């Protein structure tokens, strides 16, 4: 297992021309004004859903690689969903941005080239009070907050 992660890390650090992988969740770039800077990533909050047939809140975001290096999947990005009551939930598990049940990215994880984008979602237990929500997206010491 350690060899697998070492190979993924080496692939992420390799020049883009040597990577044989195709990123399934890459999308055409969005207008630059929609993104806010973090660290190596720029982020855009796409939508927040509370599906009727699900007990989870789905937070959809798009990450754009703002660095000069290849990045692995949603590396080092954490999303916190804070409720109006002051309580919050934090997740570092980026999932495929597909409707319905949570789906993990495939193996090996997608590599995002410089300037490339990846859509992802994070899921949280449903907000019980129905009040306001605050979404905080973090990468290291950098963070961006959205109010709803």
CSV table of C-alpha atoms in Angstrom, one decimal:
chain,number,residue,atom,x,y,z
A,1,UNK,CA,0.0,0.0,0.0
A,2,UNK,CA,2.9,2.4,0.8
A,3,UNK,CA,4.3,1.7,-2.7
A,4,UNK,CA,1.0,2.7,-4.2
A,5,UNK,CA,0.9,6.1,-2.4
A,6,UNK,CA,4.6,6.7,-3.3
A,7,UNK,CA,3.8,6.1,-7.0
A,8,UNK,CA,0.8,8.5,-6.8
A,9,UNK,CA,2.9,11.1,-5.2
A,10,UNK,CA,5.7,10.7,-7.8
A,11,UNK,CA,3.1,10.9,-10.6
A,12,UNK,CA,1.8,14.2,-9.1
A,13,UNK,CA,5.2,15.7,-9.0
A,14,UNK,CA,6.1,14.5,-12.5
A,15,UNK,CA,5.9,17.0,-15.5
A,16,UNK,CA,2.5,17.0,-17.0
A,17,UNK,CA,3.7,15.5,-20.3
A,18,UNK,CA,4.7,12.2,-18.7
A,19,UNK,CA,1.3,11.6,-17.0
A,20,UNK,CA,-0.7,8.8,-18.7
A,21,UNK,CA,-3.8,9.5,-16.6
A,22,UNK,CA,-7.0,11.2,-17.8
A,23,UNK,CA,-8.9,13.2,-15.2
A,24,UNK,CA,-12.6,12.1,-15.5
A,25,UNK,CA,-14.0,15.1,-13.5
A,26,UNK,CA,-12.0,17.8,-15.3
A,27,UNK,CA,-14.3,20.6,-16.6
A,28,UNK,CA,-13.9,23.5,-18.9
A,29,UNK,CA,-12.6,26.5,-16.9
A,30,UNK,CA,-15.2,28.8,-15.4
A,31,UNK,CA,-15.0,32.6,-15.6
A,32,UNK,CA,-12.1,33.8,-13.4
A,33,UNK,CA,-14.4,36.0,-11.3
A,34,UNK,CA,-16.2,33.1,-9.9
A,35,UNK,CA,-13.1,31.7,-8.1
A,36,UNK,CA,-11.6,32.8,-4.8
A,37,UNK,CA,-7.9,32.0,-4.0
A,38,UNK,CA,-6.8,29.6,-1.4
A,39,UNK,CA,-3.2,28.3,-1.5
A,40,UNK,CA,-2.4,26.0,-4.4
A,41,UNK,CA,-6.0,25.8,-5.3
A,42,UNK,CA,-8.6,28.4,-6.3
A,43,UNK,CA,-12.1,27.5,-5.2
A,44,UNK,CA,-15.7,28.2,-6.3
A,45,UNK,CA,-18.8,27.2,-4.4
A,46,UNK,CA,-21.2,25.7,-7.0
A,47,UNK,CA,-24.2,24.8,-4.9
A,48,UNK,CA,-25.5,23.4,-1.6
A,49,UNK,CA,-28.3,20.7,-1.8
A,50,UNK,CA,-30.5,19.1,0.8
A,51,UNK,CA,-32.1,16.3,-1.2
A,52,UNK,CA,-35.6,15.3,-0.1
A,53,UNK,CA,-34.7,11.6,-0.1
A,54,UNK,CA,-31.4,12.0,1.7
A,55,UNK,CA,-30.4,12.8,5.3
A,56,UNK,CA,-27.2,14.5,4.0
A,57,UNK,CA,-26.3,18.0,2.9
A,58,UNK,CA,-24.3,18.0,-0.3
A,59,UNK,CA,-21.8,20.8,-0.8
A,60,UNK,CA,-20.5,21.0,-4.4
A,61,UNK,CA,-17.3,22.9,-5.2
A,62,UNK,CA,-14.9,23.3,-8.1
A,63,UNK,CA,-11.2,23.5,-7.4
A,64,UNK,CA,-8.8,25.0,-9.9
A,65,UNK,CA,-5.1,24.2,-9.7
A,66,UNK,CA,-3.5,27.6,-9.3
A,67,UNK,CA,0.0,26.2,-8.8
A,68,UNK,CA,2.7,25.3,-11.4
A,69,UNK,CA,2.7,21.6,-10.2
A,70,UNK,CA,0.3,18.7,-10.7
A,71,UNK,CA,-2.0,18.2,-7.7
A,72,UNK,CA,-3.6,14.9,-6.6
A,73,UNK,CA,-7.4,14.9,-6.5
A,74,UNK,CA,-8.6,17.4,-3.8
A,75,UNK,CA,-5.4,17.3,-1.8
A,76,UNK,CA,-5.3,19.1,1.5
A,77,UNK,CA,-8.7,20.8,1.1
A,78,UNK,CA,-11.1,20.7,4.0
A,79,UNK,CA,-14.7,21.9,4.1
A,80,UNK,CA,-16.6,22.8,7.2
A,81,UNK,CA,-20.4,23.2,7.4
A,82,UNK,CA,-21.3,25.5,10.3
A,83,UNK,CA,-24.9,25.7,11.5
A,84,UNK,CA,-26.6,28.9,12.8
A,85,UNK,CA,-26.4,27.3,16.3
A,86,UNK,CA,-22.6,27.6,16.2
A,87,UNK,CA,-22.0,23.9,15.8
A,88,UNK,CA,-20.1,22.5,12.8
A,89,UNK,CA,-18.9,19.5,10.9
A,90,UNK,CA,-15.6,19.2,9.1
A,91,UNK,CA,-14.7,16.9,6.2
A,92,UNK,CA,-11.6,16.3,4.1
A,93,UNK,CA,-13.1,13.6,1.9
A,94,UNK,CA,-13.7,15.0,-1.5
A,95,UNK,CA,-16.2,12.9,-3.5
A,96,UNK,CA,-17.2,12.7,-7.2
A,97,UNK,CA,-19.6,15.6,-8.0
A,98,UNK,CA,-22.5,13.4,-9.0
A,99,UNK,CA,-26.0,13.6,-7.8
A,100,UNK,CA,-27.3,11.1,-5.3
A,101,UNK,CA,-25.3,8.8,-3.1
A,102,UNK,CA,-21.7,9.7,-2.3
A,103,UNK,CA,-19.1,8.1,-4.7
A,104,UNK,CA,-15.4,8.0,-4.1
A,105,UNK,CA,-13.0,9.0,-6.9
A,106,UNK,CA,-11.5,5.9,-8.7
A,107,UNK,CA,-8.1,4.5,-8.1
A,108,UNK,CA,-5.5,5.8,-8.8
A,109,UNK,CA,-6.9,9.2,-7.8
A,110,UNK,CA,-7.2,11.9,-10.4
A,111,UNK,CA,-4.3,14.2,-11.1
A,112,UNK,CA,-5.1,17.9,-11.8
A,113,UNK,CA,-2.7,19.7,-14.0
A,114,UNK,CA,-1.8,23.4,-13.6
A,115,UNK,CA,-4.8,25.5,-14.6
A,116,UNK,CA,-7.0,22.4,-14.6
A,117,UNK,CA,-10.2,22.0,-12.6
A,118,UNK,CA,-11.9,19.3,-10.7
A,119,UNK,CA,-15.5,19.2,-9.5
A,120,UNK,CA,-16.1,17.6,-6.2
A,121,UNK,CA,-18.6,17.4,-3.4
A,122,UNK,CA,-18.5,17.0,0.4
A,123,UNK,CA,-21.4,15.6,2.4
A,124,UNK,CA,-22.5,16.3,5.9
A,125,UNK,CA,-25.3,15.2,8.3
A,126,UNK,CA,-28.4,17.3,7.5
A,127,UNK,CA,-28.7,20.7,9.3
A,128,UNK,CA,-31.5,20.0,11.8
A,129,UNK,CA,-32.4,23.6,12.8
A,130,UNK,CA,-33.1,24.8,9.3
A,131,UNK,CA,-31.3,28.1,10.0
A,132,UNK,CA,-28.4,29.8,8.3
A,133,UNK,CA,-25.3,27.9,7.3
A,134,UNK,CA,-21.7,29.0,6.8
A,135,UNK,CA,-19.4,27.0,4.6
A,136,UNK,CA,-15.7,27.4,5.2
A,137,UNK,CA,-13.2,25.9,2.7
A,138,UNK,CA,-9.6,25.5,3.9
A,139,UNK,CA,-6.2,24.6,2.5
A,140,UNK,CA,-3.5,24.8,5.1
A,141,UNK,CA,-3.7,28.3,6.7
A,142,UNK,CA,-5.8,29.7,3.9
A,143,UNK,CA,-9.6,29.8,4.0
A,144,UNK,CA,-12.6,31.1,2.2
A,145,UNK,CA,-16.1,31.5,3.8
A,146,UNK,CA,-19.5,31.5,2.2
A,147,UNK,CA,-22.7,32.4,4.0
A,148,UNK,CA,-26.1,31.0,3.1
